[in-house]
Every structure is written in C-alpha cells, then in structure tokens.
XYZ file of C-alpha atoms in Angstrom:
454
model
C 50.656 69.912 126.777
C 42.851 67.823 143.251
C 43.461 68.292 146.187
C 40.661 67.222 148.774
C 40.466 69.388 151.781
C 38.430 68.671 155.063
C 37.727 71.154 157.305
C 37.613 70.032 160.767
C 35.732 72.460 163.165
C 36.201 71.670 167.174
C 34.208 73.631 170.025
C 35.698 74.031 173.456
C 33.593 74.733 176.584
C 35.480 76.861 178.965
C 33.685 76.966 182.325
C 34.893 79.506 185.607
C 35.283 79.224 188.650
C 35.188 81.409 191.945
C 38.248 82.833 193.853
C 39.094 81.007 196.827
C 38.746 82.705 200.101
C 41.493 83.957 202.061
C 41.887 82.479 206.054
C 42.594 85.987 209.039
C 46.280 86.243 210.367
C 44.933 86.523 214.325
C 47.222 84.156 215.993
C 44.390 82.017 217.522
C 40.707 80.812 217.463
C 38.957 83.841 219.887
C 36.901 86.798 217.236
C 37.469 89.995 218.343
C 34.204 91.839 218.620
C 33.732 94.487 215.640
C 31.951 97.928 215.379
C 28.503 97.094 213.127
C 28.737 99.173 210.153
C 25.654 100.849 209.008
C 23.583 99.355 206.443
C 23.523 101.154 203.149
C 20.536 102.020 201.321
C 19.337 99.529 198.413
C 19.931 99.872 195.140
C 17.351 100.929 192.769
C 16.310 98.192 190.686
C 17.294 99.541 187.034
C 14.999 98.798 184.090
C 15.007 95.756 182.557
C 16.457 95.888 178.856
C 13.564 95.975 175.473
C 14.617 93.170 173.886
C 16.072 94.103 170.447
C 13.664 92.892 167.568
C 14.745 89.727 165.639
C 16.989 90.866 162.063
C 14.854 89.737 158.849
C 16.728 87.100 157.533
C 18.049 88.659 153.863
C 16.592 86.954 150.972
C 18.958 84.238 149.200
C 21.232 85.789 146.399
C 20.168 84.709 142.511
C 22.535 82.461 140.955
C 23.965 84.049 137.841
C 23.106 82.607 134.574
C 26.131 80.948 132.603
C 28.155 83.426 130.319
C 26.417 83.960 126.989
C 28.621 84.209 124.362
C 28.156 87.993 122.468
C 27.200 88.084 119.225
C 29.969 89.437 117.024
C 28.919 92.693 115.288
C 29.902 94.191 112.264
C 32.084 97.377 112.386
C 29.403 100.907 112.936
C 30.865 102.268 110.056
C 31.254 99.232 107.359
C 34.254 99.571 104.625
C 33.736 98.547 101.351
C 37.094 96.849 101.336
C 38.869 95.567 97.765
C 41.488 93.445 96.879
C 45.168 94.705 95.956
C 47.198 91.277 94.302
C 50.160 93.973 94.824
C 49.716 93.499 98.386
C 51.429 90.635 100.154
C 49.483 89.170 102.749
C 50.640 87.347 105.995
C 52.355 83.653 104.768
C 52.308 82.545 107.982
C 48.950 82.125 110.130
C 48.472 79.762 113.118
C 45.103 79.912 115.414
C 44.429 77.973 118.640
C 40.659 78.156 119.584
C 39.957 77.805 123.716
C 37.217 77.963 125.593
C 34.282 80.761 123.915
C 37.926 82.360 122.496
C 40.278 82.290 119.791
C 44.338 83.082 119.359
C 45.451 84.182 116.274
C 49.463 85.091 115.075
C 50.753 85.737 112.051
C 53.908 86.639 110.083
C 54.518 90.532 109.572
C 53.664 90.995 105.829
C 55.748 93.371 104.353
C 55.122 97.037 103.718
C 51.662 96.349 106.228
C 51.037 98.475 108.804
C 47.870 97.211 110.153
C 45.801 93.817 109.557
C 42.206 92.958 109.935
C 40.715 89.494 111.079
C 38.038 87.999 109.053
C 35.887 84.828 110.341
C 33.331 82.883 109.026
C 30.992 79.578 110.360
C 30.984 78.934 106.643
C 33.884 77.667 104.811
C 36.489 80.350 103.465
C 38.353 79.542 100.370
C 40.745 81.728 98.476
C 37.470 82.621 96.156
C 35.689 83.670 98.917
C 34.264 87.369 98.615
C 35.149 89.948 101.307
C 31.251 90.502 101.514
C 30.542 87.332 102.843
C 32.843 87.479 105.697
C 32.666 89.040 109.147
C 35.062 91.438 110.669
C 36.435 90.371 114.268
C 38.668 92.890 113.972
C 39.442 96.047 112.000
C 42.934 97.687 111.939
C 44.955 95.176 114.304
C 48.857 96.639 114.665
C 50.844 93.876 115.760
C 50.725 90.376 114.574
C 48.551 88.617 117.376
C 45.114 88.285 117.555
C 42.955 87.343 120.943
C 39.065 87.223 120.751
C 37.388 89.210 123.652
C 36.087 86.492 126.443
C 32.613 84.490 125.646
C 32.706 85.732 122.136
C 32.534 82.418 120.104
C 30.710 79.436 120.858
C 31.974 76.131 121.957
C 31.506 73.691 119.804
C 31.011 75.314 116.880
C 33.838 75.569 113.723
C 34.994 78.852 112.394
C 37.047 79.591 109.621
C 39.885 82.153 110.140
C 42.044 84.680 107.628
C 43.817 87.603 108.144
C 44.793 90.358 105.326
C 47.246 93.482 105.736
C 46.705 96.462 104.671
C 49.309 99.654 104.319
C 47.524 101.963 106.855
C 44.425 101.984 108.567
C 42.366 104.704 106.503
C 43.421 102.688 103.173
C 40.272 100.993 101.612
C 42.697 98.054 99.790
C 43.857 95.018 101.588
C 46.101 92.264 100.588
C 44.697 88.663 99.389
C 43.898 86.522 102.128
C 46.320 84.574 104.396
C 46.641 80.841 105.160
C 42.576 79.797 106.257
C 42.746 77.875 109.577
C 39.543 76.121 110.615
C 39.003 75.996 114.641
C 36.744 74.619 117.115
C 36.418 76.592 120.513
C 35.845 74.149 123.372
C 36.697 74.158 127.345
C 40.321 72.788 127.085
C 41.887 74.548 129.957
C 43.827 76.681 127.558
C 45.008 80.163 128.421
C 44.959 82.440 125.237
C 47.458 84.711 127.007
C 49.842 81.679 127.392
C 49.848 81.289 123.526
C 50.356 84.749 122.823
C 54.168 84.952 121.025
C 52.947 81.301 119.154
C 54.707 80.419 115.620
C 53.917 78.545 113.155
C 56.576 76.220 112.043
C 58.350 75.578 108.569
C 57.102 71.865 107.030
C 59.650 69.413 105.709
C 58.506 70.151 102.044
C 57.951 66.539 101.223
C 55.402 66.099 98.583
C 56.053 62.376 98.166
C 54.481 59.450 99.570
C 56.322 55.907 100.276
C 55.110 52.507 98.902
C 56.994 48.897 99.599
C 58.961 49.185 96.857
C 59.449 52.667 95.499
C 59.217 56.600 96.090
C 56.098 57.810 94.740
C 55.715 61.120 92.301
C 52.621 61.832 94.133
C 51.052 61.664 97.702
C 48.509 59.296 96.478
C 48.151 55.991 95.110
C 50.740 52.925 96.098
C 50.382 49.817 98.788
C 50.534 52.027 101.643
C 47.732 55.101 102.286
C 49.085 58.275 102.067
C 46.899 59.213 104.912
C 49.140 60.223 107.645
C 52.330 60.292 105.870
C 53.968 63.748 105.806
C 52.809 64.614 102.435
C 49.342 64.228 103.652
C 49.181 67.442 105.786
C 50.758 70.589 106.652
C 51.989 73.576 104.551
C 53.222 71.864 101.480
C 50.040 70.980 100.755
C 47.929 73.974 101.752
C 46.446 75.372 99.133
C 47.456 78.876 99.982
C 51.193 78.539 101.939
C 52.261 76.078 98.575
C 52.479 78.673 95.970
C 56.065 77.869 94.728
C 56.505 81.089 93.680
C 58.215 82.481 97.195
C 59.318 78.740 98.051
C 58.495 75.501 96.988
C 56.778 73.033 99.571
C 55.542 75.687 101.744
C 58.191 77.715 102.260
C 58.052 81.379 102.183
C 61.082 83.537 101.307
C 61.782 87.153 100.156
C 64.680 88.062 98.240
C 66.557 90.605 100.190
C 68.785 93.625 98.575
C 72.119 94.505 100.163
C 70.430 97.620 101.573
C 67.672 95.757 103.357
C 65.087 96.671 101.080
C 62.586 94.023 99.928
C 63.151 92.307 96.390
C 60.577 90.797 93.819
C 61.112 86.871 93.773
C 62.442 87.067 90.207
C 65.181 89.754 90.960
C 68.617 88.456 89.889
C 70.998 90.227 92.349
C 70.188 90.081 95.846
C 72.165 89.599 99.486
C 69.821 87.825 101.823
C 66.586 85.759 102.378
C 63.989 86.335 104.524
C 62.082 83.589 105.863
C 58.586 84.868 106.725
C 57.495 81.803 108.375
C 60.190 81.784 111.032
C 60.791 85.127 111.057
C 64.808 84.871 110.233
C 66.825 86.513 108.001
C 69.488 84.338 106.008
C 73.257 85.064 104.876
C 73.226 84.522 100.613
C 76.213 82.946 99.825
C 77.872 83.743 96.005
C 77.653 80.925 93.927
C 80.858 78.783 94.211
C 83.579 78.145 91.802
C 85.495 75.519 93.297
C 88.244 77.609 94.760
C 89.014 79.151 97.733
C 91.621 81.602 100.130
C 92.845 84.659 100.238
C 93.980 85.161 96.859
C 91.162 82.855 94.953
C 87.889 83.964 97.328
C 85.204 86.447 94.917
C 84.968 88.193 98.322
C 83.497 87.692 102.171
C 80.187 85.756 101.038
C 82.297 83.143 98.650
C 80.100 79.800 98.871
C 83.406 77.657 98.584
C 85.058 79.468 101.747
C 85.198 77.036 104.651
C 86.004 77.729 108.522
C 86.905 76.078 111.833
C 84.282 76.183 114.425
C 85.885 78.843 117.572
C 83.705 81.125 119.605
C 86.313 82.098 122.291
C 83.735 83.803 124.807
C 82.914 80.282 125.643
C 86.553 79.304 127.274
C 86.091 78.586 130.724
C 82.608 77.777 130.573
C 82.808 74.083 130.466
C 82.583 73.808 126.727
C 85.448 73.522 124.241
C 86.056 77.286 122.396
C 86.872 75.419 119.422
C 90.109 76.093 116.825
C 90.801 79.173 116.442
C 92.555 78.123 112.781
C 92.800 75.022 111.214
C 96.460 73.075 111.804
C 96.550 71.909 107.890
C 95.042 74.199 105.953
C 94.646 77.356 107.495
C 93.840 79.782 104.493
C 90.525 78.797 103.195
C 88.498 81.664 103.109
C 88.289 85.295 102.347
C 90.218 87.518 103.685
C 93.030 85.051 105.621
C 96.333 86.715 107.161
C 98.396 84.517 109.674
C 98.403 87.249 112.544
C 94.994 88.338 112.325
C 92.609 87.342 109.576
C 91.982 83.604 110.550
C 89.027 81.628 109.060
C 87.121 80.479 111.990
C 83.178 81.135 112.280
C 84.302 83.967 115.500
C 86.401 86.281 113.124
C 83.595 85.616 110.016
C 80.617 86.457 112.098
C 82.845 89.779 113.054
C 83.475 90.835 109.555
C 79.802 90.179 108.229
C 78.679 92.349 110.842
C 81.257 95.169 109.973
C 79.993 95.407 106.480
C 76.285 95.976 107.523
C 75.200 93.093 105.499
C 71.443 94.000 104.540
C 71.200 97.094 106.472
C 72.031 95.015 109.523
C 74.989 94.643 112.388
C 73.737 91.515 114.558
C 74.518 88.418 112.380
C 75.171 85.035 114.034
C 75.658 81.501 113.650
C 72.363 79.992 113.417
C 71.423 76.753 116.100
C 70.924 73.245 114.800
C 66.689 73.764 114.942
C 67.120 77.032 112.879
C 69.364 75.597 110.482
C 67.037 72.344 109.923
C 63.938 74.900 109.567
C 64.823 75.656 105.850
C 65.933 72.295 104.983
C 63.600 70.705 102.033
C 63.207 67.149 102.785
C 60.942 66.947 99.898
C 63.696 65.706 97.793
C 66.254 63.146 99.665
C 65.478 60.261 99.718
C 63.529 60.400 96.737
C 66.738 60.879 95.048
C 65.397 63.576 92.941
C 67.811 66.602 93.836
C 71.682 66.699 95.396
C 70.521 70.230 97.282
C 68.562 70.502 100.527
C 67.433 73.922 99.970
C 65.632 75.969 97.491
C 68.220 77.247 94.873
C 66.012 79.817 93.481
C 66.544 81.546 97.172
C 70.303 80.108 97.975
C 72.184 79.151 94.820
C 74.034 76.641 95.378
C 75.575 74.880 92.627
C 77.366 71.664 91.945
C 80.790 73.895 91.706
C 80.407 74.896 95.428
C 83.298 72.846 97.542
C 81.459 72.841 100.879
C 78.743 70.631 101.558
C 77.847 70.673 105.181
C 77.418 73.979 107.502
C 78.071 74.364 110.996
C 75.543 75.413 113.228
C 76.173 77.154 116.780
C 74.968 74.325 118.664
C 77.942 72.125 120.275
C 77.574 68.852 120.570
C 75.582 67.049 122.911
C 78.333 64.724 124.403
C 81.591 65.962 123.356
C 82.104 69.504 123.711
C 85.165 69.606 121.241
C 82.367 68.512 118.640
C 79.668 71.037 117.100
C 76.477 69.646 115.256
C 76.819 70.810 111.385
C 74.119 69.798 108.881
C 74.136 68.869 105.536
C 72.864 71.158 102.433
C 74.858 69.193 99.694
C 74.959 65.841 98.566
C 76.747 64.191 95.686
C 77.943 61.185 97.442
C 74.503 59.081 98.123
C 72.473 60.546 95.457
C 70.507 62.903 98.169
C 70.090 60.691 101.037
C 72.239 62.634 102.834
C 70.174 65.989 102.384
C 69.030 67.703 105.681
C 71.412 65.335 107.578
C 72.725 66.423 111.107
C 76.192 64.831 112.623
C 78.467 66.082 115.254
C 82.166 66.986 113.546
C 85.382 67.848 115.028
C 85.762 71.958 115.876
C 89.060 71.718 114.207
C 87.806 71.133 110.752
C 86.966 73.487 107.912
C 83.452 73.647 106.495
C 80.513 76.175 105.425
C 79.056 78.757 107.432
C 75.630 80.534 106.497
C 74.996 83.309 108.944
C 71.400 84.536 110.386
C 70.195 86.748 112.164
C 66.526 87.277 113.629
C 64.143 89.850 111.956
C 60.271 88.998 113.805
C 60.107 87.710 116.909
C-alpha cells in the first residue's frame, strides 16, 4: 500500500474585593477618649511615568517559493567511460519514483566493487551510447540508490540503468542493467521506507492461453495476450531474458565447490546462485535411481530422500517431525541406525560440516523461496516434466524424488510440512511448481539454501 481539531479559547473575568473590617472587643457601647496623634507630613507627589513609545509593528514574513527541483549536473571531472562485455552487470534492477525523487536497488554483480547510475528523459535501450546519458551518480558502493530531495520533476518520465564497475578509478564498466522507466509524482511515498526493496523472480511463462489450446507464443489466439503473464515482467524484458544465465528471466551463476564464480557453460560445479533473489542453492548430483547407504554417489545424491524433523521446535506448539522414517529408514547418504538418520535436521548438519561452497550456514529453504525458482513457463503447457532450469539443477528422468520439502509447516496441521513439486511424470507437467502439505513422516527431496545478498 484527518483529524479536525477546534480550538476553543474561554476568558474569565476575575474581579476583587476589599477585606472586611474587624468590630473592637470593649465590652460595651461608651468610646474611650484617645490621645490625637500628630499628623504626618504629605507625601511628595512622585513623577508621573513617560509613557513608553508604541513598538513598530515588524513587517509580515515572505512566503517561501515552492521547492525547485535542481538541475542534475554532470560530474566536474567527466570520464570517458567504455564498455567491458567481460563485465557482468547488475541482473536485477527495481526503481520506485516518489515525489521530485527516485529509489533505485539492484543485485550485487559479481566481481563489482562500485556502480554508477545513469538516467535519461529520453528512452534508453541496450544500444544506447554512454555519451548520451547523464550521470546521477558516480561510484555508488552498495546496491541502493536514493536521489537527493527536489532533484527530478514530477510528472516527467525518466529512464533508469545502472552498470558496475571493478573499482572506482577503473575507466571500464559493465553493459547496462535491466532499464526501468519511472514517473516521479506526490504519492506519499517515503524513499527511505523502500530502501532494502527486491525485485522478484517471474513465473517464466512465455505462453499465452486461447479457448482451446496452449499457445507457442504470447500473441495471437481468441483471447488478448494483453494482461496475461506472458505479457509483462522479466521473461519478456529484453535485457533480464537472455537465456544464457536462465531461461524466462531467471538469473543464475554456476557456483564451484570453493565458492568461486563459474562461467555458465562450466561442466562441474556445486551450487547456484540466484542473483535476482539473492540466494544461494544446494546442486544436487544427477540421480541414478538408487539410493542408501551403500548405493548413495555421496551427501548431494539427487535420489536420497528424508523425513521432515527439526527437533529445536519440540515444545513450541508445532510438531518436530520424524526423526527417521518407520518403513524405510535408510534412504540416503550416509545412514547408521544409532546416529546417521536421514531426516532434513541431521542433512542440513552434515552439508554444513563439509563447507559446501565456501560456506557453513545452509538451511531448508521456506515455501516462497522454494516457489521463487520454479519455471511455470512449462506446466501446463505440457512441454517439459521439470520445473526448473536443468542447465542450472540437473535433474534427470533417473532421479527417484520428485517433490522437496520446504521449512515451512503446514498451515493447519502441524504434523504436516508444505513440500513442492520439481518433477512430474505422472500428469505430463501439470503438476510442475505444485505446493501440498505431506505427512513429516515421509521420505522425499531436500535442496538446501542458504542466503548470499540481503
């Protein structure tokens, strides 16, 4: 996403009045004569008063004009900036314009150190030369943005980009981010309040829906594709929908086992970051249809499953789950029967033993993180049995599990945790990106996160 006051002013009159006089305590009605005292001498009359001259009233205050808004200057010293394709520049850019100001956030871009914020009143497109822009500002070091007061004008659109660059004497800067177009106006918005904004992940659905079929496009059919998901948002931007880091708008980075950054094309690598929503996903080994202590590839096996038990959680109200499940108790990794059990407690301890991706603080991700890298694009379209991209997370149609639990119990049955859906071979995809509540007794995937940018 008045009050009405009236003062009320009363005057009171106070008026005073005269001691009484006290009656003589003689006993009866006869005076008793009295010695005349002797007059004393008059007063001198003292000066009257010069009556103080009247103040000159003080002459009425000027009303102050309305704030002007400044006009934005470019840098003293101008740089003759160029453009480095090696450089990866923010993904992720969201802008909320308020009244004579702007908001700005953005992903942090790897290997940047500092960012600058270009604007234009004329539209920016990916062609668009550095030359022709204006600097707001030069060198930011974080990832937010916010105008100085009365610096735009209401009313008027601006077109917004950001590009990193590796320090602030270098003269090369990354390609431009995700352009957002805004209009400042006086909509009671406080910039401040909008400061730790972030953009969110689209659905990646590129298709549009007719009566009687699933288009291959987002045009075209019995029903406009105005307004329809395909119609808007970052599958279809042209910047944020490159496929190459993630198709309909997502935006991943292969991740090494040592935490270092990967190419997208690199073959071996341990985790993927999401730039968008700043987390930092568990890689599971591709799955070969068997599972346990003696058949697991290791810890990350994508056919290991687990019951849901988090046992800080018992006496809190809600259910701390199974610690092991009754029937079929060794089905991951790594399973003893004294202390090795496969529940999503004891994996999220041994992930974070091993220092997966140069990091100790890996978790089991909520039901809205999990659903953030779901691809919708494909369900009920029918066109894939996988609700994520499997260039990033390859899962294949040898992997056992098809559903993941998530951290988030469920909302009216506490022995119950949500768990969503990344596989589907049953329904032909309509069950991609699907969320249920499940028993915490039963055994099924687990994909571990963690958060990298706030």
């Amino acid at each position: 996403m008045q009050r009405l006051f009236l003062p009320l002013f009363c005057v009171i009159a106070l008026t005073g009045c005269g001691a009484s006089e006290g009656g003589g305590d003689n006993g009866g009605d006869v005076e008793t004569p009295t010695t005349p005292t002797t007059p004393t001498e008059p007063t001198t009359p003292t000066e009257p008063t010069t009556p103080t001259e009247p103040t000159t009233p003080t002459e009425p205050t000027t009303p102050t004009e309305p704030t002007t808004p400044t006009t934005p200057t470019e840098p003293s010293s101008p740089v003759d900036y160029t453009v480095d394709a090696a450089l990866q520049a923010p993904v992720s850019l969201v802008a909320v314009a308020a009244n004579q100001q702007i908001v700005m956030r953005w992903n942090d871009a790897p290997n940047a150190a500092v960012y600058t914020v270009y604007y234009s009143t004329e539209e920016i497109t990916a062609d668009t030369s550095l030359a022709d822009l204006l600097i707001a500002f030069d060198n930011v070091e974080g990832t937010t943005y916010v105008s100085p007061e009365a610096y735009l004008t209401n009313g008027t659109p601006y077109y917004v980009t950001v590009v990193a660059k590796t320090s602030a004497e270098s003269t090369k800067v990354s390609s431009f981010s995700p352009i957002k177009k805004v209009v400042p106006q006086d909509n009671g918005i406080n910039v401040a309040d909008l400061a730790q904004m972030r953009e969110l992940n689209d659905t990646g659905t590129r298709y549009a829906v007719s009566s009687d079929t699933h288009l291959d496009a987002c045009e075209g059919g019995d029903r406009g594709a105005k307004g329809q998901d395909c119609a808007f948002g970052r599958d279809v931007d042209t910047i944020a929908s490159d496929d190459v880091d993630g198709v309909g708008g997502f935006s991943f980075s292969k991740i090494s086992s040592d935490g270092s950054v990967l190419t997208a094309d690199s073959e071996d690598w341990s985790c993927v970051l999401d730039h968008v929503s700043g987390l930092m996903w568990e890689v599971k080994e591709a799955g070969d249809s068997a599972r346990g202590s003696t058949l697991s590839s290791g810890l990350h096996d994508a056919d290991d499953a687990f019951t849901w038990y988090e046992p800080s959680l018992s006496g809190s109200g809600v259910t701390d789950g199974i610690q092991s499940n009754v029937n079929t108790p060794d089905t991951c990794f790594g399973y003893n029967d004294t202390d090795g059990f496969c529940n999503t407690s004891e994996f999220v301890a041994r992930v974070n033993l091993t220092n997966l991706c140069g990091h100790s603080d890996w978790r089991l991700p909520s039901a809205n993180e999990f659903i953030s890298i779901i691809n919708y694009g494909n369900n009920f379209a029918r066109r894939s049995t996988f609700a994520v991209d499997t260039n990033f997370f390859p899962i294949t149609d040898d992997t056992l599990v098809d559903s993941y639990w998530t951290a988030s119990p469920f909302y009216d049955n506490s022995s119950r945790a949500w768990r969503v859906y990344l596989r589907d071979v049953r329904s032909s995809g309509q069950d991609l990106g699907k969320i249920n509540g499940l028993s915490k007794g039963t055994s099924v995937g687990v994909m571990l996160v963690r958060t990298a940018h706030e």
